[in-house]
Amino acid sequence: MTNPRTRSVLKLLLVSACVALSINPAVGQETLRIGAINPYSGPLALYGDELARGYQLAVDERNAKGGLLGRQIELLKGDASTPQQGIAAVDQLVSRDKVELFIGTYTSGVSNAASDAALRNQKIYWDTTALAAELTERKLPNFIRSGPYSTNFSEMGARLIVEAIVTTLNKPAKDIGVWIEHEESISGKSIGDAQRKLLEAAGVKVLGQGAHSTRATDLSDTVLRARKAKPDVWMQMGYVPDTNLVLKTAREQGFKPEAIVLTGTGDTFETLEAVGAESLEGVFVVSYPRPDISATFGPGASTYLTAYRKAYNREPIAPQGLTAYTGMRILIETIEAAGSTEMAKVRAAAAKLDKPLNSYPSGFGVKFDDTFQNTRAFPTVVQWQSGKQITVFPGEARAAGVTLKNTPRR
């Protein structure tokens, strides 16, 4: 039997616990944990972190409204720069941290392996930014991609040439020669192959197609091949390190085709610092939508930019952040519709989503095909103008007063 003093102490502790629970609803309540698989260390960490910032903004926005399925959302990072690291990160986040589903990914190779690992753990893998076509073509029962993919980027690059560059160069499509260069992974090859097919179908002369390693330290031969072909338009697809090296090598060799179209990267401050504003002037980049798109094309883009600046006290590092933010918002809406994070229920809810283009700040809508690729997510095109990245294509994404400049490049 406890004495009066002990009973008094126990009563006081019980009252204190009840007060704590009443002022902090999260106490005793598990969070809804989402694992974010991206490179958070190494040469691509800057961009993995940028995706996480976009995810976190969407999470914070939802948590401020009460959370999801009666719980606050918690984002847990899984650091992965290689496929092997992607597998390890997924397994660790499931076993140690009890995450319920996954989101990513900056690179397609990591997404490919990590989504397989997630399937073994019966978890949804929601991809916002990886580009390789085969990711959805596998038709994994846990894989859903809310963002654009390689074919969309290839199509936008081809459209840019046929609808805009043809006019600025004052040449018919049949007289324009293009050299296609890409990094050699599944992402680069799928984009390069699609670019070639689309351009040839449009009557454009494809003079050649080259591939290189993203880890190359010397790309002199890569640039020399393109230079010898004397293209009007030079198309290059890669990641930041190899794209910067290709551009610097072209500058050193004096290779200056009338138009340069980069795909996927080349529109961040890293490239500006590496290459310089003068060498970049007039260069096009087919990339993820930026917050400078028109308000009718991307409603809420300026609000996203304001929230980003407030949260991180800087300008966005890369456009992928806006696509990541949009992807997380769509995922949250899908989980809410499903009433669960279970793989089959989330997938069934995603299949029913139907939102028109221009529903989100990125300009995206939502409608998944039978491979669970979002058919209403597309890239845009920026042009380097006076050291700034300006959205110039398609026309409906361009802000008032914006025009194409320095094409052909002089």
PDB file of N, CA, C and O in Angstrom, residues 251-322:
ATOM      1  N   ARG A 251      34.028  26.098 -75.140  1.00  0.00           N
ATOM      2  CA  ARG A 251      34.538  27.471 -75.084  1.00  0.00           C
ATOM      3  C   ARG A 251      36.028  27.504 -75.408  1.00  0.00           C
ATOM      4  O   ARG A 251      36.491  28.339 -76.189  1.00  0.00           O
ATOM      5  N   GLU A 252      36.762  26.562 -74.825  1.00  0.00           N
ATOM      6  CA  GLU A 252      38.211  26.508 -75.044  1.00  0.00           C
ATOM      7  C   GLU A 252      38.547  26.174 -76.497  1.00  0.00           C
ATOM      8  O   GLU A 252      39.555  26.651 -77.036  1.00  0.00           O
ATOM      9  N   GLN A 253      37.714  25.343 -77.130  1.00  0.00           N
ATOM     10  CA  GLN A 253      37.959  24.956 -78.526  1.00  0.00           C
ATOM     11  C   GLN A 253      37.399  25.967 -79.531  1.00  0.00           C
ATOM     12  O   GLN A 253      37.581  25.824 -80.735  1.00  0.00           O
ATOM     13  N   GLY A 254      36.709  26.982 -79.016  1.00  0.00           N
ATOM     14  CA  GLY A 254      36.112  27.965 -79.913  1.00  0.00           C
ATOM     15  C   GLY A 254      34.923  27.440 -80.683  1.00  0.00           C
ATOM     16  O   GLY A 254      34.577  27.953 -81.754  1.00  0.00           O
ATOM     17  N   PHE A 255      34.275  26.425 -80.147  1.00  0.00           N
ATOM     18  CA  PHE A 255      33.111  25.828 -80.806  1.00  0.00           C
ATOM     19  C   PHE A 255      31.869  26.611 -80.403  1.00  0.00           C
ATOM     20  O   PHE A 255      31.455  26.592 -79.243  1.00  0.00           O
ATOM     21  N   LYS A 256      31.253  27.305 -81.352  1.00  0.00           N
ATOM     22  CA  LYS A 256      30.109  28.154 -81.050  1.00  0.00           C
ATOM     23  C   LYS A 256      29.042  28.000 -82.124  1.00  0.00           C
ATOM     24  O   LYS A 256      28.897  28.847 -83.014  1.00  0.00           O
ATOM     25  N   PRO A 257      28.286  26.915 -82.059  1.00  0.00           N
ATOM     26  CA  PRO A 257      27.194  26.726 -83.019  1.00  0.00           C
ATOM     27  C   PRO A 257      26.131  27.804 -82.841  1.00  0.00           C
ATOM     28  O   PRO A 257      26.064  28.470 -81.810  1.00  0.00           O
ATOM     29  N   GLU A 258      25.301  27.959 -83.852  1.00  0.00           N
ATOM     30  CA  GLU A 258      24.301  29.025 -83.821  1.00  0.00           C
ATOM     31  C   GLU A 258      23.291  28.848 -82.687  1.00  0.00           C
ATOM     32  O   GLU A 258      22.732  29.819 -82.199  1.00  0.00           O
ATOM     33  N   ALA A 259      23.046  27.608 -82.293  1.00  0.00           N
ATOM     34  CA  ALA A 259      22.135  27.359 -81.167  1.00  0.00           C
ATOM     35  C   ALA A 259      22.630  26.165 -80.361  1.00  0.00           C
ATOM     36  O   ALA A 259      23.079  25.166 -80.936  1.00  0.00           O
ATOM     37  N   ILE A 260      22.570  26.290 -79.045  1.00  0.00           N
ATOM     38  CA  ILE A 260      22.886  25.192 -78.144  1.00  0.00           C
ATOM     39  C   ILE A 260      21.641  24.906 -77.319  1.00  0.00           C
ATOM     40  O   ILE A 260      21.050  25.818 -76.728  1.00  0.00           O
ATOM     41  N   VAL A 261      21.240  23.647 -77.299  1.00  0.00           N
ATOM     42  CA  VAL A 261      20.069  23.233 -76.519  1.00  0.00           C
ATOM     43  C   VAL A 261      20.515  22.180 -75.516  1.00  0.00           C
ATOM     44  O   VAL A 261      20.842  21.045 -75.885  1.00  0.00           O
ATOM     45  N   LEU A 262      20.555  22.547 -74.259  1.00  0.00           N
ATOM     46  CA  LEU A 262      20.880  21.618 -73.180  1.00  0.00           C
ATOM     47  C   LEU A 262      19.590  20.969 -72.689  1.00  0.00           C
ATOM     48  O   LEU A 262      18.511  21.557 -72.785  1.00  0.00           O
ATOM     49  N   THR A 263      19.701  19.776 -72.149  1.00  0.00           N
ATOM     50  CA  THR A 263      18.517  19.065 -71.652  1.00  0.00           C
ATOM     51  C   THR A 263      18.739  18.591 -70.231  1.00  0.00           C
ATOM     52  O   THR A 263      19.714  17.896 -69.948  1.00  0.00           O
ATOM     53  N   GLY A 264      17.844  18.996 -69.336  1.00  0.00           N
ATOM     54  CA  GLY A 264      17.867  18.482 -67.967  1.00  0.00           C
ATOM     55  C   GLY A 264      18.674  19.296 -66.991  1.00  0.00           C
ATOM     56  O   GLY A 264      18.272  19.492 -65.848  1.00  0.00           O
ATOM     57  N   THR A 265      19.852  19.762 -67.401  1.00  0.00           N
ATOM     58  CA  THR A 265      20.706  20.581 -66.533  1.00  0.00           C
ATOM     59  C   THR A 265      21.371  21.662 -67.370  1.00  0.00           C
ATOM     60  O   THR A 265      21.303  21.652 -68.593  1.00  0.00           O
ATOM     61  N   GLY A 266      22.028  22.593 -66.652  1.00  0.00           N
ATOM     62  CA  GLY A 266      22.697  23.694 -67.330  1.00  0.00           C
ATOM     63  C   GLY A 266      22.041  25.021 -67.052  1.00  0.00           C
ATOM     64  O   GLY A 266      22.417  26.047 -67.627  1.00  0.00           O
ATOM     65  N   ASP A 267      21.070  25.026 -66.143  1.00  0.00           N
ATOM     66  CA  ASP A 267      20.333  26.260 -65.852  1.00  0.00           C
ATOM     67  C   ASP A 267      20.432  26.666 -64.381  1.00  0.00           C
ATOM     68  O   ASP A 267      19.508  27.245 -63.824  1.00  0.00           O
ATOM     69  N   THR A 268      21.583  26.376 -63.751  1.00  0.00           N
ATOM     70  CA  THR A 268      21.762  26.739 -62.348  1.00  0.00           C
ATOM     71  C   THR A 268      23.001  27.614 -62.182  1.00  0.00           C
ATOM     72  O   THR A 268      23.817  27.758 -63.098  1.00  0.00           O
ATOM     73  N   PHE A 269      23.147  28.183 -60.980  1.00  0.00           N
ATOM     74  CA  PHE A 269      24.276  29.067 -60.717  1.00  0.00           C
ATOM     75  C   PHE A 269      25.604  28.338 -60.845  1.00  0.00           C
ATOM     76  O   PHE A 269      26.631  28.948 -61.155  1.00  0.00           O
ATOM     77  N   GLU A 270      25.594  27.007 -60.622  1.00  0.00           N
ATOM     78  CA  GLU A 270      26.836  26.244 -60.763  1.00  0.00           C
ATOM     79  C   GLU A 270      27.375  26.339 -62.194  1.00  0.00           C
ATOM     80  O   GLU A 270      28.583  26.512 -62.412  1.00  0.00           O
ATOM     81  N   THR A 271      26.484  26.219 -63.154  1.00  0.00           N
ATOM     82  CA  THR A 271      26.902  26.331 -64.549  1.00  0.00           C
ATOM     83  C   THR A 271      27.315  27.761 -64.880  1.00  0.00           C
ATOM     84  O   THR A 271      28.294  27.988 -65.601  1.00  0.00           O
ATOM     85  N   LEU A 272      26.603  28.725 -64.350  1.00  0.00           N
ATOM     86  CA  LEU A 272      26.962  30.131 -64.565  1.00  0.00           C
ATOM     87  C   LEU A 272      28.369  30.415 -64.040  1.00  0.00           C
ATOM     88  O   LEU A 272      29.183  31.054 -64.724  1.00  0.00           O
ATOM     89  N   GLU A 273      28.660  29.924 -62.842  1.00  0.00           N
ATOM     90  CA  GLU A 273      29.980  30.148 -62.254  1.00  0.00           C
ATOM     91  C   GLU A 273      31.069  29.399 -63.018  1.00  0.00           C
ATOM     92  O   GLU A 273      32.192  29.889 -63.162  1.00  0.00           O
ATOM     93  N   ALA A 274      30.738  28.205 -63.530  1.00  0.00           N
ATOM     94  CA  ALA A 274      31.738  27.384 -64.210  1.00  0.00           C
ATOM     95  C   ALA A 274      32.045  27.886 -65.616  1.00  0.00           C
ATOM     96  O   ALA A 274      33.193  27.806 -66.072  1.00  0.00           O
ATOM     97  N   VAL A 275      31.046  28.412 -66.311  1.00  0.00           N
ATOM     98  CA  VAL A 275      31.200  28.735 -67.728  1.00  0.00           C
ATOM     99  C   VAL A 275      31.263  30.235 -67.982  1.00  0.00           C
ATOM    100  O   VAL A 275      31.968  30.691 -68.876  1.00  0.00           O
ATOM    101  N   GLY A 276      30.514  31.005 -67.209  1.00  0.00           N
ATOM    102  CA  GLY A 276      30.482  32.449 -67.398  1.00  0.00           C
ATOM    103  C   GLY A 276      29.296  32.908 -68.221  1.00  0.00           C
ATOM    104  O   GLY A 276      28.849  32.205 -69.135  1.00  0.00           O
ATOM    105  N   ALA A 277      28.791  34.089 -67.902  1.00  0.00           N
ATOM    106  CA  ALA A 277      27.599  34.612 -68.562  1.00  0.00           C
ATOM    107  C   ALA A 277      27.808  34.823 -70.057  1.00  0.00           C
ATOM    108  O   ALA A 277      26.898  34.580 -70.859  1.00  0.00           O
ATOM    109  N   GLU A 278      28.981  35.264 -70.449  1.00  0.00           N
ATOM    110  CA  GLU A 278      29.228  35.541 -71.862  1.00  0.00           C
ATOM    111  C   GLU A 278      29.116  34.279 -72.706  1.00  0.00           C
ATOM    112  O   GLU A 278      28.498  34.281 -73.777  1.00  0.00           O
ATOM    113  N   SER A 279      29.710  33.166 -72.232  1.00  0.00           N
ATOM    114  CA  SER A 279      29.662  31.915 -72.988  1.00  0.00           C
ATOM    115  C   SER A 279      28.272  31.296 -72.980  1.00  0.00           C
ATOM    116  O   SER A 279      27.912  30.556 -73.900  1.00  0.00           O
ATOM    117  N   LEU A 280      27.485  31.590 -71.948  1.00  0.00           N
ATOM    118  CA  LEU A 280      26.136  31.022 -71.855  1.00  0.00           C
ATOM    119  C   LEU A 280      25.088  31.846 -72.583  1.00  0.00           C
ATOM    120  O   LEU A 280      23.965  31.362 -72.795  1.00  0.00           O
ATOM    121  N   GLU A 281      25.413  33.050 -72.937  1.00  0.00           N
ATOM    122  CA  GLU A 281      24.410  33.937 -73.538  1.00  0.00           C
ATOM    123  C   GLU A 281      23.726  33.275 -74.743  1.00  0.00           C
ATOM    124  O   GLU A 281      24.379  32.815 -75.685  1.00  0.00           O
ATOM    125  N   GLY A 282      22.400  33.192 -74.666  1.00  0.00           N
ATOM    126  CA  GLY A 282      21.611  32.626 -75.748  1.00  0.00           C
ATOM    127  C   GLY A 282      21.409  31.133 -75.688  1.00  0.00           C
ATOM    128  O   GLY A 282      20.639  30.570 -76.477  1.00  0.00           O
ATOM    129  N   VAL A 283      22.065  30.451 -74.755  1.00  0.00           N
ATOM    130  CA  VAL A 283      21.929  28.992 -74.641  1.00  0.00           C
ATOM    131  C   VAL A 283      20.543  28.640 -74.101  1.00  0.00           C
ATOM    132  O   VAL A 283      20.055  29.259 -73.140  1.00  0.00           O
ATOM    133  N   PHE A 284      19.916  27.624 -74.705  1.00  0.00           N
ATOM    134  CA  PHE A 284      18.610  27.139 -74.250  1.00  0.00           C
ATOM    135  C   PHE A 284      18.794  25.932 -73.333  1.00  0.00           C
ATOM    136  O   PHE A 284      19.719  25.139 -73.519  1.00  0.00           O
ATOM    137  N   VAL A 285      17.880  25.779 -72.389  1.00  0.00           N
ATOM    138  CA  VAL A 285      17.890  24.611 -71.516  1.00  0.00           C
ATOM    139  C   VAL A 285      16.467  24.078 -71.384  1.00  0.00           C
ATOM    140  O   VAL A 285      15.574  24.786 -70.903  1.00  0.00           O
ATOM    141  N   VAL A 286      16.261  22.838 -71.841  1.00  0.00           N
ATOM    142  CA  VAL A 286      14.983  22.161 -71.619  1.00  0.00           C
ATOM    143  C   VAL A 286      15.037  21.604 -70.206  1.00  0.00           C
ATOM    144  O   VAL A 286      15.853  20.736 -69.903  1.00  0.00           O
ATOM    145  N   SER A 287      14.192  22.123 -69.341  1.00  0.00           N
ATOM    146  CA  SER A 287      14.326  21.769 -67.924  1.00  0.00           C
ATOM    147  C   SER A 287      12.967  21.774 -67.237  1.00  0.00           C
ATOM    148  O   SER A 287      11.928  21.951 -67.877  1.00  0.00           O
ATOM    149  N   TYR A 288      13.011  21.582 -65.939  1.00  0.00           N
ATOM    150  CA  TYR A 288      11.793  21.587 -65.133  1.00  0.00           C
ATOM    151  C   TYR A 288      11.278  23.017 -65.004  1.00  0.00           C
ATOM    152  O   TYR A 288      12.060  23.972 -65.009  1.00  0.00           O
ATOM    153  N   PRO A 289       9.966  23.210 -64.889  1.00  0.00           N
ATOM    154  CA  PRO A 289       9.403  24.563 -64.807  1.00  0.00           C
ATOM    155  C   PRO A 289       9.995  25.365 -63.652  1.00  0.00           C
ATOM    156  O   PRO A 289      10.265  24.830 -62.570  1.00  0.00           O
ATOM    157  N   ARG A 290      10.187  26.644 -63.882  1.00  0.00           N
ATOM    158  CA  ARG A 290      10.735  27.559 -62.893  1.00  0.00           C
ATOM    159  C   ARG A 290       9.632  28.485 -62.380  1.00  0.00           C
ATOM    160  O   ARG A 290       8.609  28.695 -63.056  1.00  0.00           O
ATOM    161  N   PRO A 291       9.859  29.112 -61.225  1.00  0.00           N
ATOM    162  CA  PRO A 291       8.836  30.012 -60.675  1.00  0.00           C
ATOM    163  C   PRO A 291       8.576  31.270 -61.496  1.00  0.00           C
ATOM    164  O   PRO A 291       7.629  31.997 -61.202  1.00  0.00           O
ATOM    165  N   ASP A 292       9.382  31.547 -62.540  1.00  0.00           N
ATOM    166  CA  ASP A 292       9.140  32.744 -63.347  1.00  0.00           C
ATOM    167  C   ASP A 292       8.133  32.510 -64.470  1.00  0.00           C
ATOM    168  O   ASP A 292       7.890  33.403 -65.281  1.00  0.00           O
ATOM    169  N   ILE A 293       7.545  31.317 -64.525  1.00  0.00           N
ATOM    170  CA  ILE A 293       6.524  31.054 -65.548  1.00  0.00           C
ATOM    171  C   ILE A 293       5.320  31.967 -65.318  1.00  0.00           C
ATOM    172  O   ILE A 293       5.122  32.504 -64.230  1.00  0.00           O
ATOM    173  N   SER A 294       4.521  32.147 -66.343  1.00  0.00           N
ATOM    174  CA  SER A 294       3.375  33.051 -66.238  1.00  0.00           C
ATOM    175  C   SER A 294       2.377  32.543 -65.189  1.00  0.00           C
ATOM    176  O   SER A 294       2.270  31.335 -64.950  1.00  0.00           O
ATOM    177  N   ALA A 295       1.662  33.475 -64.602  1.00  0.00           N
ATOM    178  CA  ALA A 295       0.730  33.137 -63.519  1.00  0.00           C
ATOM    179  C   ALA A 295      -0.409  32.252 -63.999  1.00  0.00           C
ATOM    180  O   ALA A 295      -0.936  31.430 -63.240  1.00  0.00           O
ATOM    181  N   THR A 296      -0.812  32.399 -65.263  1.00  0.00           N
ATOM    182  CA  THR A 296      -1.891  31.554 -65.784  1.00  0.00           C
ATOM    183  C   THR A 296      -1.393  30.144 -66.073  1.00  0.00           C
ATOM    184  O   THR A 296      -2.145  29.178 -65.943  1.00  0.00           O
ATOM    185  N   PHE A 297      -0.124  30.021 -66.454  1.00  0.00           N
ATOM    186  CA  PHE A 297       0.449  28.706 -66.734  1.00  0.00           C
ATOM    187  C   PHE A 297       0.708  27.939 -65.438  1.00  0.00           C
ATOM    188  O   PHE A 297       0.406  26.743 -65.345  1.00  0.00           O
ATOM    189  N   GLY A 298       1.265  28.613 -64.454  1.00  0.00           N
ATOM    190  CA  GLY A 298       1.586  27.977 -63.175  1.00  0.00           C
ATOM    191  C   GLY A 298       1.002  28.747 -62.004  1.00  0.00           C
ATOM    192  O   GLY A 298       1.730  29.483 -61.314  1.00  0.00           O
ATOM    193  N   PRO A 299      -0.298  28.619 -61.757  1.00  0.00           N
ATOM    194  CA  PRO A 299      -0.920  29.372 -60.656  1.00  0.00           C
ATOM    195  C   PRO A 299      -0.310  28.993 -59.306  1.00  0.00           C
ATOM    196  O   PRO A 299      -0.227  27.825 -58.957  1.00  0.00           O
ATOM    197  N   GLY A 300       0.170  29.998 -58.590  1.00  0.00           N
ATOM    198  CA  GLY A 300       0.794  29.733 -57.296  1.00  0.00           C
ATOM    199  C   GLY A 300       2.298  29.630 -57.347  1.00  0.00           C
ATOM    200  O   GLY A 300       2.950  29.426 -56.315  1.00  0.00           O
ATOM    201  N   ALA A 301       2.896  29.790 -58.520  1.00  0.00           N
ATOM    202  CA  ALA A 301       4.353  29.697 -58.627  1.00  0.00           C
ATOM    203  C   ALA A 301       5.033  30.790 -57.819  1.00  0.00           C
ATOM    204  O   ALA A 301       6.049  30.551 -57.156  1.00  0.00           O
ATOM    205  N   SER A 302       4.483  31.994 -57.851  1.00  0.00           N
ATOM    206  CA  SER A 302       5.079  33.097 -57.087  1.00  0.00           C
ATOM    207  C   SER A 302       4.924  32.879 -55.583  1.00  0.00           C
ATOM    208  O   SER A 302       5.790  33.257 -54.800  1.00  0.00           O
ATOM    209  N   THR A 303       3.824  32.234 -55.187  1.00  0.00           N
ATOM    210  CA  THR A 303       3.620  31.912 -53.771  1.00  0.00           C
ATOM    211  C   THR A 303       4.651  30.888 -53.301  1.00  0.00           C
ATOM    212  O   THR A 303       5.192  30.990 -52.194  1.00  0.00           O
ATOM    213  N   TYR A 304       4.924  29.903 -54.157  1.00  0.00           N
ATOM    214  CA  TYR A 304       5.976  28.931 -53.849  1.00  0.00           C
ATOM    215  C   TYR A 304       7.315  29.633 -53.674  1.00  0.00           C
ATOM    216  O   TYR A 304       8.061  29.346 -52.735  1.00  0.00           O
ATOM    217  N   LEU A 305       7.634  30.550 -54.566  1.00  0.00           N
ATOM    218  CA  LEU A 305       8.909  31.262 -54.495  1.00  0.00           C
ATOM    219  C   LEU A 305       9.012  32.053 -53.197  1.00  0.00           C
ATOM    220  O   LEU A 305      10.070  32.060 -52.547  1.00  0.00           O
ATOM    221  N   THR A 306       7.937  32.707 -52.809  1.00  0.00           N
ATOM    222  CA  THR A 306       7.933  33.463 -51.552  1.00  0.00           C
ATOM    223  C   THR A 306       8.163  32.537 -50.365  1.00  0.00           C
ATOM    224  O   THR A 306       8.939  32.845 -49.453  1.00  0.00           O
ATOM    225  N   ALA A 307       7.490  31.375 -50.361  1.00  0.00           N
ATOM    226  CA  ALA A 307       7.650  30.416 -49.264  1.00  0.00           C
ATOM    227  C   ALA A 307       9.068  29.866 -49.219  1.00  0.00           C
ATOM    228  O   ALA A 307       9.641  29.677 -48.137  1.00  0.00           O
ATOM    229  N   TYR A 308       9.638  29.609 -50.379  1.00  0.00           N
ATOM    230  CA  TYR A 308      11.017  29.101 -50.445  1.00  0.00           C
ATOM    231  C   TYR A 308      11.984  30.116 -49.858  1.00  0.00           C
ATOM    232  O   TYR A 308      12.853  29.782 -49.043  1.00  0.00           O
ATOM    233  N   ARG A 309      11.865  31.367 -50.289  1.00  0.00           N
ATOM    234  CA  ARG A 309      12.760  32.418 -49.784  1.00  0.00           C
ATOM    235  C   ARG A 309      12.644  32.582 -48.274  1.00  0.00           C
ATOM    236  O   ARG A 309      13.643  32.764 -47.574  1.00  0.00           O
ATOM    237  N   LYS A 310      11.424  32.514 -47.776  1.00  0.00           N
ATOM    238  CA  LYS A 310      11.207  32.670 -46.340  1.00  0.00           C
ATOM    239  C   LYS A 310      11.792  31.501 -45.555  1.00  0.00           C
ATOM    240  O   LYS A 310      12.412  31.684 -44.499  1.00  0.00           O
ATOM    241  N   ALA A 311      11.623  30.293 -46.074  1.00  0.00           N
ATOM    242  CA  ALA A 311      12.086  29.098 -45.363  1.00  0.00           C
ATOM    243  C   ALA A 311      13.599  28.939 -45.412  1.00  0.00           C
ATOM    244  O   ALA A 311      14.217  28.511 -44.426  1.00  0.00           O
ATOM    245  N   TYR A 312      14.213  29.280 -46.550  1.00  0.00           N
ATOM    246  CA  TYR A 312      15.629  28.960 -46.738  1.00  0.00           C
ATOM    247  C   TYR A 312      16.523  30.187 -46.917  1.00  0.00           C
ATOM    248  O   TYR A 312      17.740  30.048 -47.052  1.00  0.00           O
ATOM    249  N   ASN A 313      15.918  31.375 -46.907  1.00  0.00           N
ATOM    250  CA  ASN A 313      16.669  32.629 -46.933  1.00  0.00           C
ATOM    251  C   ASN A 313      17.624  32.700 -48.123  1.00  0.00           C
ATOM    252  O   ASN A 313      18.765  33.149 -47.993  1.00  0.00           O
ATOM    253  N   ARG A 314      17.151  32.265 -49.273  1.00  0.00           N
ATOM    254  CA  ARG A 314      17.942  32.326 -50.492  1.00  0.00           C
ATOM    255  C   ARG A 314      17.040  32.084 -51.696  1.00  0.00           C
ATOM    256  O   ARG A 314      15.863  31.723 -51.546  1.00  0.00           O
ATOM    257  N   GLU A 315      17.595  32.267 -52.893  1.00  0.00           N
ATOM    258  CA  GLU A 315      16.873  31.957 -54.112  1.00  0.00           C
ATOM    259  C   GLU A 315      16.948  30.442 -54.362  1.00  0.00           C
ATOM    260  O   GLU A 315      17.870  29.771 -53.885  1.00  0.00           O
ATOM    261  N   PRO A 316      15.987  29.873 -55.086  1.00  0.00           N
ATOM    262  CA  PRO A 316      16.054  28.439 -55.395  1.00  0.00           C
ATOM    263  C   PRO A 316      17.355  28.079 -56.098  1.00  0.00           C
ATOM    264  O   PRO A 316      17.852  28.830 -56.938  1.00  0.00           O
ATOM    265  N   ILE A 317      17.903  26.928 -55.736  1.00  0.00           N
ATOM    266  CA  ILE A 317      19.164  26.465 -56.314  1.00  0.00           C
ATOM    267  C   ILE A 317      18.947  25.865 -57.693  1.00  0.00           C
ATOM    268  O   ILE A 317      19.771  26.036 -58.591  1.00  0.00           O
ATOM    269  N   ALA A 318      17.843  25.165 -57.869  1.00  0.00           N
ATOM    270  CA  ALA A 318      17.570  24.475 -59.131  1.00  0.00           C
ATOM    271  C   ALA A 318      16.062  24.363 -59.318  1.00  0.00           C
ATOM    272  O   ALA A 318      15.308  24.343 -58.338  1.00  0.00           O
ATOM    273  N   PRO A 319      15.596  24.270 -60.572  1.00  0.00           N
ATOM    274  CA  PRO A 319      14.155  24.229 -60.820  1.00  0.00           C
ATOM    275  C   PRO A 319      13.479  22.948 -60.346  1.00  0.00           C
ATOM    276  O   PRO A 319      12.262  22.910 -60.191  1.00  0.00           O
ATOM    277  N   GLN A 320      14.258  21.895 -60.121  1.00  0.00           N
ATOM    278  CA  GLN A 320      13.664  20.634 -59.675  1.00  0.00           C
ATOM    279  C   GLN A 320      12.892  20.781 -58.356  1.00  0.00           C
ATOM    280  O   GLN A 320      12.009  19.977 -58.058  1.00  0.00           O
ATOM    281  N   GLY A 321      13.228  21.801 -57.577  1.00  0.00           N
ATOM    282  CA  GLY A 321      12.537  22.001 -56.301  1.00  0.00           C
ATOM    283  C   GLY A 321      11.048  22.234 -56.475  1.00  0.00           C
ATOM    284  O   GLY A 321      10.232  21.728 -55.693  1.00  0.00           O
ATOM    285  N   LEU A 322      10.674  23.003 -57.501  1.00  0.00           N
ATOM    286  CA  LEU A 322       9.259  23.266 -57.755  1.00  0.00           C
ATOM    287  C   LEU A 322       8.541  21.998 -58.194  1.00  0.00           C
ATOM    288  O   LEU A 322       7.400  21.740 -57.784  1.00  0.00           O
TER     289      LEU A 322
END
